[in-house]
Amino acid sequence: MKTRSLLPVAALWLAVSTTSTAAAAATQPVVADRSCHLPGVTDALRCMTLDVPLDHAKPAGAKLKLHVAVAPAHRQGTRSDPLFVLAGGPGQAGSEVVQMLTLAFHRVRATRDIVFIDQRGTGRSGKLDCKNKPEQELMTEAQLDAELRACIASTRASFGAYTTDAAARDTELVRRALGYGAINVWGGSYGTRLGQAYARLYPASVRSLVFDGVAAPDQVIPAAGRDAQAALDKMFEQCAKDAGCNKAFPKLRAEFDALAAKLEAGSIKLSLANPRTAQPVEVNMTAERFYGTIHSILYSPADARRLPFLIHNAAQGRWQPFVARQNLLSDFGVDGNVAILLQLAVVCAEDVPRLTPELRKSDDSQVTRLLTDRFPAMCKTMNVPPVAARAPTRIDAPALLLSGALDPITPPHRATAAAKYMPRAQHVVVANAGHGVSQLGCAPRLLREFLDKPQAKLDAACMNEIPAPTFQLGSAGPQP
């Protein structure tokens, strides 16, 4: 479930009542309803475009087009309560996670429609993004910042209209336009923040909630240092306790610390064979890129079990495996899917105003510090108005909260904090999982069981059967 991030590069609890103007806007028709095929699925879906107000306080004003895809239930007429999917990021679109139909939702879809919304500013809903240049991997951080500032300056979008609250109101207009009654909501990562905002704005529209990688109401996205450091420390501890890993990499933490110190003193110019083409290439390895790659690897326990091998080789001067892994996200288009300007619009309006000096000091970690330090300057360029934080209110809908114990961004304590306002929540913690649980082991069956009977106690003991991945000790890959 690669619903990145809360911020790979990297709550809202707005208790606002439904207004009559929003209700009037709900009469806007679905502009297009057609059969379509989206990357990641083989069968046909229903795709449609819905006009929604750019500013929900001005429903008669400017509009933007929202893209929605519906995977119809396999058994027609069995359930009237669909599952709405809210992707992560912020900046990821529903159309970019449709592969979850076969990974996590195949049992749910047997009896329910699955609805994927491209949040405003993402995917096919007017994506707010910057074009990547082939030479960006060779640019300095200052050059990359200049490219981003130029992209922001050339974008005419009203960034203040792209908030979590606006996306929640869009979701309600989609529900009404499609003619559904109370819906079930699945949110992953940032989608859990959006899902909480929706449940608080429209409690009568929510039948149940499933949140995977839960954002706490008080969570500030750039302040992820302690959670990232805890996940990294856990990896070091697990390697030290594993006979094979400890034998192969007995000085792993010292090697990591030495690499970090060297990179923080200045970037390293690497001359190596391009992992993609085998042609000679010059690579500028900076501390920020080093830590960013480490952080992204920690999202998946299977990936994290490769870290000792990557760190050890880099410490020995063999950077090729590390650089190859660094290129992985761009090679497979994962980072390219994230609408970076939408991500900044949300984070700069909702999170950075709460990133106080005290919080930055208490949450300090080498893994995230350099990125966190860049946010104030980036947000100054965005010039987006801050969104006032509201005290979280109670959510009465039954909720299933899923956490991976090894998650570096939304670990279990974040879900515990969110559950304080959800008296009917069940919390499942998976020991050997990271950021994303819904597609693992017996989770697809549990999702169906919960949605069928959200009031019932869920027996999730089968999730304890998910094994820990093995460590990679050599170039051949993980141990059998």
CSV table of C-alpha atoms in Angstrom, one decimal:
chain,number,residue,atom,x,y,z
A,1,MET,CA,0.0,0.0,0.0
A,2,LYS,CA,2.4,2.7,-1.2
A,3,THR,CA,0.2,5.5,-0.1
A,4,ARG,CA,3.1,7.9,0.6
A,5,SER,CA,3.8,9.4,3.0
A,6,LEU,CA,2.8,11.7,5.5
A,7,LEU,CA,5.8,13.4,3.9
A,8,PRO,CA,8.3,11.5,1.9
A,9,VAL,CA,10.0,14.6,0.5
A,10,ALA,CA,7.7,14.4,4.0
A,11,ALA,CA,-5.4,17.3,12.2
A,12,LEU,CA,-7.8,18.1,10.7
A,13,TRP,CA,-10.4,18.2,13.3
A,14,LEU,CA,-12.4,21.1,12.0
A,15,ALA,CA,-15.7,20.9,13.8
A,16,VAL,CA,-17.7,22.9,11.2
A,17,SER,CA,-21.3,22.2,10.6
A,18,THR,CA,-22.7,21.5,7.2
A,19,THR,CA,-23.9,24.7,5.6
A,20,SER,CA,-26.9,25.3,3.3
A,21,THR,CA,-24.6,26.7,0.6
A,22,ALA,CA,-22.7,23.4,0.5
A,23,ALA,CA,-26.0,21.6,0.2
A,24,ALA,CA,-27.0,23.8,-2.8
A,25,ALA,CA,-23.6,23.0,-4.4
A,26,ALA,CA,-24.4,19.3,-4.2
A,27,THR,CA,-26.9,19.7,-7.0
A,28,GLN,CA,-24.1,20.1,-9.5
A,29,PRO,CA,-24.4,17.2,-12.0
A,30,VAL,CA,-21.8,14.6,-12.8
A,31,VAL,CA,-20.4,16.0,-16.0
A,32,ALA,CA,-19.2,12.8,-17.5
A,33,ASP,CA,-19.8,9.1,-16.6
A,34,ARG,CA,-18.0,6.6,-18.8
A,35,SER,CA,-16.3,3.3,-18.8
A,36,CYS,CA,-12.5,3.6,-18.3
A,37,HIS,CA,-9.3,1.7,-17.6
A,38,LEU,CA,-6.8,3.0,-15.1
A,39,PRO,CA,-3.2,1.8,-14.7
A,40,GLY,CA,-3.0,-1.0,-12.1
A,41,VAL,CA,-6.3,-2.8,-12.8
A,42,THR,CA,-7.3,-4.9,-15.8
A,43,ASP,CA,-11.1,-4.6,-15.5
A,44,ALA,CA,-13.2,-1.6,-16.6
A,45,LEU,CA,-14.2,1.0,-14.0
A,46,ARG,CA,-16.7,3.9,-14.1
A,47,CYS,CA,-15.0,7.2,-14.3
A,48,MET,CA,-16.7,10.6,-13.9
A,49,THR,CA,-15.9,14.2,-13.5
A,50,LEU,CA,-17.8,16.4,-11.0
A,51,ASP,CA,-17.7,20.2,-10.8
A,52,VAL,CA,-17.1,21.3,-7.3
A,53,PRO,CA,-16.7,24.9,-5.9
A,54,LEU,CA,-13.1,26.1,-5.8
A,55,ASP,CA,-14.2,27.9,-2.6
A,56,HIS,CA,-17.0,26.1,-0.7
A,57,ALA,CA,-18.0,29.4,0.9
A,58,LYS,CA,-18.8,30.7,-2.6
A,59,PRO,CA,-20.7,27.8,-4.3
A,60,ALA,CA,-21.7,29.9,-7.2
A,61,GLY,CA,-18.1,31.0,-7.9
A,62,ALA,CA,-15.3,29.3,-9.8
A,63,LYS,CA,-15.3,25.6,-10.1
A,64,LEU,CA,-12.7,22.8,-10.4
A,65,LYS,CA,-13.2,19.4,-11.9
A,66,LEU,CA,-12.9,16.4,-9.6
A,67,HIS,CA,-12.1,13.0,-11.0
A,68,VAL,CA,-13.8,10.0,-9.5
A,69,ALA,CA,-13.5,6.3,-10.3
A,70,VAL,CA,-15.9,3.7,-9.2
A,71,ALA,CA,-15.2,-0.1,-9.1
A,72,PRO,CA,-18.7,-1.6,-9.1
A,73,ALA,CA,-19.4,-4.4,-6.7
A,74,HIS,CA,-19.0,-7.9,-8.3
A,75,ARG,CA,-22.4,-8.9,-6.8
A,76,GLN,CA,-24.9,-6.3,-7.8
A,77,GLY,CA,-27.6,-5.2,-5.4
A,78,THR,CA,-26.1,-6.8,-2.3
A,79,ARG,CA,-24.8,-3.7,-0.4
A,80,SER,CA,-25.8,-0.1,-0.6
A,81,ASP,CA,-22.9,1.2,1.5
A,82,PRO,CA,-19.8,1.7,-0.6
A,83,LEU,CA,-16.2,2.1,0.5
A,84,PHE,CA,-14.7,5.5,-0.3
A,85,VAL,CA,-10.8,5.4,-0.6
A,86,LEU,CA,-8.8,8.4,0.6
A,87,ALA,CA,-5.2,8.2,-0.6
A,88,GLY,CA,-2.1,9.5,1.3
A,89,GLY,CA,0.6,12.1,0.7
A,90,PRO,CA,-0.8,14.7,0.9
A,91,GLY,CA,-0.6,14.7,-2.8
A,92,GLN,CA,-1.5,11.2,-3.9
A,93,ALA,CA,-4.6,10.6,-6.0
A,94,GLY,CA,-7.2,7.8,-5.7
A,95,SER,CA,-6.6,6.9,-9.4
A,96,GLU,CA,-3.0,6.1,-8.4
A,97,VAL,CA,-3.9,3.5,-5.8
A,98,VAL,CA,-6.5,1.6,-7.7
A,99,GLN,CA,-4.2,-1.5,-7.6
A,100,MET,CA,-5.5,-1.8,-4.0
A,101,LEU,CA,-8.6,-3.4,-5.6
A,102,THR,CA,-6.6,-6.6,-5.9
A,103,LEU,CA,-4.2,-6.1,-3.0
A,104,ALA,CA,-6.5,-5.1,-0.1
A,105,PHE,CA,-10.1,-4.7,-1.3
A,106,HIS,CA,-10.8,-7.8,-3.4
A,107,ARG,CA,-13.0,-9.3,-0.6
A,108,VAL,CA,-14.7,-6.0,0.1
A,109,ARG,CA,-15.5,-5.5,-3.6
A,110,ALA,CA,-17.5,-8.7,-3.7
A,111,THR,CA,-20.4,-6.9,-2.2
A,112,ARG,CA,-19.6,-3.2,-2.2
A,113,ASP,CA,-18.7,-0.5,-4.7
A,114,ILE,CA,-15.2,1.0,-4.2
A,115,VAL,CA,-14.9,4.7,-4.9
A,116,PHE,CA,-11.6,6.3,-5.6
A,117,ILE,CA,-11.4,10.2,-5.5
A,118,ASP,CA,-8.6,12.2,-6.9
A,119,GLN,CA,-8.4,14.9,-4.2
A,120,ARG,CA,-8.4,18.4,-5.6
A,121,GLY,CA,-4.9,19.2,-6.8
A,122,THR,CA,-3.9,15.6,-7.4
A,123,GLY,CA,-4.0,13.1,-10.2
A,124,ARG,CA,-6.7,14.0,-12.7
A,125,SER,CA,-8.2,16.7,-10.5
A,126,GLY,CA,-6.0,19.6,-11.7
A,127,LYS,CA,-2.7,18.2,-10.4
A,128,LEU,CA,-0.5,20.8,-8.8
A,129,ASP,CA,2.9,19.6,-9.6
A,130,CYS,CA,6.4,20.5,-10.9
A,131,LYS,CA,8.0,18.8,-13.9
A,132,ASN,CA,11.1,16.7,-13.1
A,133,LYS,CA,14.1,17.3,-15.2
A,134,PRO,CA,16.5,14.4,-16.1
A,135,GLU,CA,19.4,16.3,-14.6
A,136,GLN,CA,17.7,16.9,-11.2
A,137,GLU,CA,19.5,13.9,-9.7
A,138,LEU,CA,22.8,15.7,-10.3
A,139,MET,CA,21.7,19.1,-9.0
A,140,THR,CA,22.8,20.6,-5.7
A,141,GLU,CA,20.2,21.3,-3.0
A,142,ALA,CA,20.4,25.0,-3.8
A,143,GLN,CA,19.7,24.3,-7.4
A,144,LEU,CA,16.7,22.1,-6.5
A,145,ASP,CA,15.3,24.8,-4.2
A,146,ALA,CA,15.6,27.3,-7.0
A,147,GLU,CA,13.8,25.0,-9.4
A,148,LEU,CA,11.0,24.6,-6.9
A,149,ARG,CA,10.7,28.3,-6.2
A,150,ALA,CA,10.5,28.9,-10.0
A,151,CYS,CA,7.8,26.3,-10.3
A,152,ILE,CA,5.8,27.8,-7.4
A,153,ALA,CA,6.1,31.3,-9.0
A,154,SER,CA,4.8,30.1,-12.4
A,155,THR,CA,1.7,28.4,-10.9
A,156,ARG,CA,-1.4,30.4,-11.0
A,157,ALA,CA,-3.4,28.2,-8.6
A,158,SER,CA,-5.0,29.7,-5.5
A,159,PHE,CA,-3.1,27.5,-3.0
A,160,GLY,CA,-5.3,28.6,-0.1
A,161,ALA,CA,-8.2,26.7,-1.7
A,162,TYR,CA,-6.4,23.3,-1.4
A,163,THR,CA,-7.0,22.4,2.2
A,164,THR,CA,-8.0,19.2,4.0
A,165,ASP,CA,-11.3,20.9,4.9
A,166,ALA,CA,-12.0,21.6,1.2
A,167,ALA,CA,-11.2,18.0,0.3
A,168,ALA,CA,-13.6,16.7,2.9
A,169,ARG,CA,-16.4,18.9,1.6
A,170,ASP,CA,-15.6,17.6,-1.9
A,171,THR,CA,-16.0,14.1,-0.6
A,172,GLU,CA,-19.5,14.8,0.6
A,173,LEU,CA,-20.4,16.3,-2.8
A,174,VAL,CA,-19.2,13.1,-4.4
A,175,ARG,CA,-21.3,11.0,-2.1
A,176,ARG,CA,-24.4,13.0,-2.8
A,177,ALA,CA,-23.8,13.1,-6.6
A,178,LEU,CA,-23.5,9.3,-6.7
A,179,GLY,CA,-26.7,8.9,-4.7
A,180,TYR,CA,-25.2,6.9,-1.8
A,181,GLY,CA,-26.5,6.9,1.7
A,182,ALA,CA,-24.1,6.5,4.6
A,183,ILE,CA,-20.7,5.4,3.4
A,184,ASN,CA,-17.7,3.5,4.7
A,185,VAL,CA,-14.4,5.4,4.5
A,186,TRP,CA,-10.9,3.9,4.2
A,187,GLY,CA,-8.0,6.3,4.6
A,188,GLY,CA,-4.3,5.6,4.4
A,189,SER,CA,-1.6,7.8,6.0
A,190,TYR,CA,-2.6,11.4,5.2
A,191,GLY,CA,-6.0,10.0,4.1
A,192,THR,CA,-6.6,9.2,7.8
A,193,ARG,CA,-6.4,13.0,8.6
A,194,LEU,CA,-8.8,13.7,5.7
A,195,GLY,CA,-11.1,10.9,6.9
A,196,GLN,CA,-11.2,12.2,10.4
A,197,ALA,CA,-12.1,15.7,9.0
A,198,TYR,CA,-14.8,14.2,6.9
A,199,ALA,CA,-16.3,12.2,9.8
A,200,ARG,CA,-16.4,15.3,12.0
A,201,LEU,CA,-18.0,17.5,9.3
A,202,TYR,CA,-20.6,15.0,8.2
A,203,PRO,CA,-21.2,12.4,11.0
A,204,ALA,CA,-24.5,11.3,9.5
A,205,SER,CA,-22.8,10.4,6.2
A,206,VAL,CA,-20.4,7.9,7.8
A,207,ARG,CA,-21.3,4.3,8.5
A,208,SER,CA,-17.8,3.1,9.5
A,209,LEU,CA,-14.1,4.1,9.2
A,210,VAL,CA,-11.0,2.1,8.5
A,211,PHE,CA,-7.8,4.0,9.0
A,212,ASP,CA,-4.4,2.5,8.1
A,213,GLY,CA,-1.3,4.4,9.3
A,214,VAL,CA,-3.2,6.7,11.5
A,215,ALA,CA,-2.4,10.4,11.9
A,216,ALA,CA,-3.0,11.8,15.3
A,217,PRO,CA,-5.0,15.0,15.7
A,218,ASP,CA,-2.1,16.9,17.1
A,219,GLN,CA,0.4,15.5,14.6
A,220,VAL,CA,2.5,18.0,12.7
A,221,ILE,CA,3.7,16.3,9.5
A,222,PRO,CA,7.3,17.7,9.3
A,223,ALA,CA,7.8,16.8,13.0
A,224,ALA,CA,8.5,13.1,12.4
A,225,GLY,CA,12.0,12.9,13.8
A,226,ARG,CA,11.4,10.8,16.9
A,227,ASP,CA,9.3,8.3,15.0
A,228,ALA,CA,11.8,8.0,12.2
A,229,GLN,CA,14.7,7.7,14.7
A,230,ALA,CA,12.8,5.0,16.7
A,231,ALA,CA,12.3,2.9,13.5
A,232,LEU,CA,15.9,3.3,12.6
A,233,ASP,CA,17.1,2.3,16.1
A,234,LYS,CA,14.8,-0.7,16.0
A,235,MET,CA,16.4,-1.9,12.7
A,236,PHE,CA,19.9,-1.6,14.3
A,237,GLU,CA,18.7,-3.5,17.4
A,238,GLN,CA,17.1,-6.3,15.2
A,239,CYS,CA,20.3,-6.6,13.2
A,240,ALA,CA,22.4,-6.9,16.4
A,241,LYS,CA,20.1,-9.7,17.6
A,242,ASP,CA,20.1,-11.6,14.3
A,243,ALA,CA,23.1,-14.0,14.2
A,244,GLY,CA,23.6,-13.6,10.5
A,245,CYS,CA,23.2,-9.9,10.3
A,246,ASN,CA,25.4,-9.2,13.4
A,247,LYS,CA,28.1,-11.5,11.9
A,248,ALA,CA,28.1,-9.8,8.5
A,249,PHE,CA,27.8,-6.2,9.9
A,250,PRO,CA,29.2,-6.2,13.4
A,251,LYS,CA,29.9,-2.4,13.4
A,252,LEU,CA,26.8,-1.3,11.6
A,253,ARG,CA,25.8,1.6,13.8
A,254,ALA,CA,29.3,3.0,13.9
A,255,GLU,CA,29.5,2.8,10.1
A,256,PHE,CA,26.2,4.7,9.8
A,257,ASP,CA,27.4,7.3,12.3
A,258,ALA,CA,30.6,7.8,10.3
A,259,LEU,CA,28.8,8.1,7.0
A,260,ALA,CA,26.4,10.6,8.5
A,261,ALA,CA,29.2,12.7,10.0
A,262,LYS,CA,31.1,12.7,6.7
A,263,LEU,CA,28.0,13.8,4.7
A,264,GLU,CA,27.0,16.5,7.2
A,265,ALA,CA,30.5,18.0,6.8
A,266,GLY,CA,30.0,18.2,3.0
A,267,SER,CA,28.6,16.4,0.0
A,268,ILE,CA,30.5,13.5,-1.5
A,269,LYS,CA,31.2,13.3,-5.2
A,270,LEU,CA,30.8,9.8,-6.4
A,271,SER,CA,32.2,8.4,-9.7
A,272,LEU,CA,30.5,5.1,-10.4
A,273,ALA,CA,28.7,3.1,-13.0
A,274,ASN,CA,25.1,4.3,-13.5
A,275,PRO,CA,22.9,1.6,-11.9
A,276,ARG,CA,20.5,2.1,-14.7
A,277,THR,CA,22.8,2.1,-17.8
A,278,ALA,CA,26.2,1.0,-16.5
A,279,GLN,CA,27.7,4.1,-18.0
A,280,PRO,CA,30.1,6.2,-16.0
A,281,VAL,CA,28.3,9.0,-14.0
A,282,GLU,CA,29.0,11.6,-11.4
A,283,VAL,CA,26.7,11.6,-8.4
A,284,ASN,CA,26.5,14.2,-5.7
A,285,MET,CA,25.6,12.4,-2.5
A,286,THR,CA,24.4,14.9,0.1
A,287,ALA,CA,23.3,14.4,3.7
A,288,GLU,CA,19.7,15.2,2.8
A,289,ARG,CA,19.6,12.7,0.0
A,290,PHE,CA,21.3,10.1,2.2
A,291,TYR,CA,18.8,10.6,5.1
A,292,GLY,CA,15.8,10.9,2.7
A,293,THR,CA,16.7,7.5,1.2
A,294,ILE,CA,17.1,6.0,4.6
A,295,HIS,CA,13.7,7.4,5.7
A,296,SER,CA,11.9,6.1,2.6
A,297,ILE,CA,13.4,2.6,3.1
A,298,LEU,CA,12.1,2.4,6.7
A,299,TYR,CA,8.5,2.6,5.5
A,300,SER,CA,8.6,-1.1,4.5
A,301,PRO,CA,10.1,-3.7,6.9
A,302,ALA,CA,11.2,-5.9,4.0
A,303,ASP,CA,13.0,-2.9,2.5
A,304,ALA,CA,14.5,-1.9,5.9
A,305,ARG,CA,16.1,-5.4,6.2
A,306,ARG,CA,18.3,-4.3,3.2
A,307,LEU,CA,19.6,-1.3,5.0
A,308,PRO,CA,22.5,-3.0,6.8
A,309,PHE,CA,23.8,-4.2,3.5
A,310,LEU,CA,23.4,-0.8,1.9
A,311,ILE,CA,25.0,1.1,4.8
A,312,HIS,CA,27.9,-1.3,5.1
A,313,ASN,CA,28.7,-1.1,1.4
A,314,ALA,CA,28.5,2.6,1.4
A,315,ALA,CA,30.8,2.8,4.4
A,316,GLN,CA,33.3,0.6,2.4
A,317,GLY,CA,33.1,3.1,-0.5
A,318,ARG,CA,30.8,0.9,-2.6
A,319,TRP,CA,27.9,3.3,-3.1
A,320,GLN,CA,26.3,1.5,-6.2
A,321,PRO,CA,23.7,-0.5,-4.2
A,322,PHE,CA,22.7,2.6,-2.2
A,323,VAL,CA,22.4,4.8,-5.3
A,324,ALA,CA,20.4,2.1,-7.1
A,325,ARG,CA,17.9,2.0,-4.2
A,326,GLN,CA,17.8,5.8,-4.1
A,327,ASN,CA,16.7,5.7,-7.7
A,328,LEU,CA,14.0,3.2,-7.1
A,329,LEU,CA,11.2,5.6,-6.4
A,330,SER,CA,11.7,7.7,-9.4
A,331,ASP,CA,12.3,4.6,-11.6
A,332,PHE,CA,8.9,3.2,-10.7
A,333,GLY,CA,7.1,6.6,-10.6
A,334,VAL,CA,6.2,6.5,-6.9
A,335,ASP,CA,7.5,9.9,-6.0
A,336,GLY,CA,6.5,11.2,-9.4
A,337,ASN,CA,2.9,10.5,-8.5
A,338,VAL,CA,2.9,12.9,-5.6
A,339,ALA,CA,1.6,16.4,-6.4
A,340,ILE,CA,4.3,18.3,-4.7
A,341,LEU,CA,2.6,21.7,-4.8
A,342,LEU,CA,-0.6,20.3,-3.3
A,343,GLN,CA,1.5,18.7,-0.7
A,344,LEU,CA,3.1,22.0,0.2
A,345,ALA,CA,-0.2,23.8,0.1
A,346,VAL,CA,-1.6,21.5,2.7
A,347,VAL,CA,1.5,21.2,4.9
A,348,CYS,CA,2.3,25.0,4.7
A,349,ALA,CA,-1.2,25.9,5.7
A,350,GLU,CA,-2.0,23.3,8.3
A,351,ASP,CA,1.3,22.0,9.8
A,352,VAL,CA,4.1,24.5,9.5
A,353,PRO,CA,2.2,27.2,11.5
A,354,ARG,CA,2.3,24.6,14.4
A,355,LEU,CA,5.9,23.8,13.9
A,356,THR,CA,7.1,25.8,16.9
A,357,PRO,CA,10.8,26.1,17.9
A,358,GLU,CA,9.9,24.0,21.0
A,359,LEU,CA,8.4,21.2,18.9
A,360,ARG,CA,11.4,21.3,16.5
A,361,LYS,CA,13.8,21.0,19.4
A,362,SER,CA,11.9,18.2,21.1
A,363,ASP,CA,11.5,16.2,17.9
A,364,ASP,CA,15.0,16.6,16.7
A,365,SER,CA,16.5,13.7,14.7
A,366,GLN,CA,19.3,13.5,12.2
A,367,VAL,CA,17.0,11.5,9.9
A,368,THR,CA,14.5,14.3,9.3
A,369,ARG,CA,16.2,17.5,10.6
A,370,LEU,CA,17.5,18.8,7.3
A,371,LEU,CA,14.2,18.4,5.5
A,372,THR,CA,12.3,19.9,8.4
A,373,ASP,CA,14.6,22.9,8.4
A,374,ARG,CA,13.8,23.6,4.7
A,375,PHE,CA,10.1,23.9,5.3
A,376,PRO,CA,9.8,27.5,6.6
A,377,ALA,CA,11.6,28.9,3.5
A,378,MET,CA,9.5,26.7,1.1
A,379,CYS,CA,6.3,27.8,2.8
A,380,LYS,CA,7.3,31.5,2.6
A,381,THR,CA,7.6,31.1,-1.1
A,382,MET,CA,4.2,29.3,-1.2
A,383,ASN,CA,2.6,32.3,0.7
A,384,VAL,CA,-0.4,30.2,1.6
A,385,PRO,CA,-2.7,31.5,4.4
A,386,PRO,CA,-2.5,29.5,7.6
A,387,VAL,CA,-5.4,27.3,8.7
A,388,ALA,CA,-6.4,27.8,12.3
A,389,ALA,CA,-6.2,24.6,14.3
A,390,ARG,CA,-9.4,23.4,16.0
A,391,ALA,CA,-9.7,21.2,19.0
A,392,PRO,CA,-10.6,17.7,18.0
A,393,THR,CA,-14.2,16.5,18.6
A,394,ARG,CA,-15.7,13.1,19.2
A,395,ILE,CA,-16.2,10.7,16.3
A,396,ASP,CA,-19.0,8.2,17.0
A,397,ALA,CA,-18.7,6.0,14.0
A,398,PRO,CA,-17.2,2.5,14.5
A,399,ALA,CA,-13.6,2.6,13.5
A,400,LEU,CA,-10.9,0.1,12.8
A,401,LEU,CA,-7.4,1.5,13.3
A,402,LEU,CA,-4.4,-0.4,11.8
A,403,SER,CA,-0.8,0.3,12.8
A,404,GLY,CA,2.5,-1.2,11.9
A,405,ALA,CA,4.8,-1.4,14.9
A,406,LEU,CA,7.8,-0.5,12.7
A,407,ASP,CA,6.1,2.5,11.0
A,408,PRO,CA,8.5,5.5,10.9
A,409,ILE,CA,5.8,8.1,10.4
A,410,THR,CA,2.5,7.0,11.9
A,411,PRO,CA,3.5,4.3,14.5
A,412,PRO,CA,0.9,2.9,17.0
A,413,HIS,CA,1.1,5.8,19.5
A,414,ARG,CA,-0.3,8.1,16.8
A,415,ALA,CA,-3.4,5.8,16.5
A,416,THR,CA,-3.7,5.6,20.3
A,417,ALA,CA,-3.9,9.4,20.4
A,418,ALA,CA,-6.5,9.5,17.6
A,419,ALA,CA,-8.6,6.8,19.4
A,420,LYS,CA,-9.1,9.1,22.4
A,421,TYR,CA,-11.8,10.8,20.3
A,422,MET,CA,-13.2,7.6,18.9
A,423,PRO,CA,-15.0,5.7,21.6
A,424,ARG,CA,-16.0,2.9,19.2
A,425,ALA,CA,-12.5,2.3,17.8
A,426,GLN,CA,-10.7,-1.0,17.6
A,427,HIS,CA,-6.9,-0.8,17.3
A,428,VAL,CA,-4.9,-3.6,15.7
A,429,VAL,CA,-1.1,-3.4,15.9
A,430,VAL,CA,0.9,-5.6,13.6
A,431,ALA,CA,4.4,-6.4,15.1
A,432,ASN,CA,6.2,-7.0,11.8
A,433,ALA,CA,4.5,-4.3,9.7
A,434,GLY,CA,5.5,-0.8,8.7
A,435,HIS,CA,3.6,1.9,7.0
A,436,GLY,CA,0.6,0.1,5.5
A,437,VAL,CA,-1.2,-2.9,6.8
A,438,SER,CA,-4.4,-3.4,4.8
A,439,GLN,CA,-2.8,-5.6,2.1
A,440,LEU,CA,-0.9,-7.9,4.4
A,441,GLY,CA,-1.7,-11.4,5.6
A,442,CYS,CA,-5.3,-11.9,6.5
A,443,ALA,CA,-6.1,-8.1,6.5
A,444,PRO,CA,-8.2,-8.2,3.4
A,445,ARG,CA,-10.5,-10.7,5.1
A,446,LEU,CA,-10.6,-8.7,8.3
A,447,LEU,CA,-11.6,-5.5,6.3
A,448,ARG,CA,-14.6,-7.4,4.9
A,449,GLU,CA,-15.6,-8.8,8.3
A,450,PHE,CA,-15.4,-5.4,9.9
A,451,LEU,CA,-17.4,-3.6,7.2
A,452,ASP,CA,-20.1,-6.3,7.3
A,453,LYS,CA,-20.4,-6.0,11.1
A,454,PRO,CA,-18.6,-2.9,12.3
A,455,GLN,CA,-20.2,-3.1,15.8
A,456,ALA,CA,-18.7,-6.6,16.4
A,457,LYS,CA,-15.4,-7.3,18.1
A,458,LEU,CA,-12.8,-8.3,15.5
A,459,ASP,CA,-10.6,-11.3,16.0
A,460,ALA,CA,-7.3,-10.1,14.5
A,461,ALA,CA,-5.0,-12.7,15.9
A,462,CYS,CA,-4.2,-13.9,12.4
A,463,MET,CA,-2.1,-10.8,11.9
A,464,ASN,CA,0.4,-12.1,14.4
A,465,GLU,CA,1.3,-14.7,11.8
A,466,ILE,CA,3.0,-12.2,9.5
A,467,PRO,CA,6.7,-13.1,9.8
A,468,ALA,CA,9.6,-10.7,10.1
A,469,PRO,CA,11.5,-10.4,6.8
A,470,THR,CA,15.0,-11.8,6.6
A,471,PHE,CA,18.1,-9.5,6.4
A,472,GLN,CA,20.0,-9.1,3.2
A,473,LEU,CA,23.6,-10.1,3.8
A,474,GLY,CA,25.0,-10.1,0.3
A,475,SER,CA,24.4,-9.0,-3.3
A,476,ALA,CA,22.2,-12.0,-4.0
A,477,GLY,CA,19.4,-10.5,-1.9
A,478,PRO,CA,17.6,-11.4,1.3
A,479,GLN,CA,18.3,-14.7,3.0
A,480,PRO,CA,15.9,-17.5,2.2
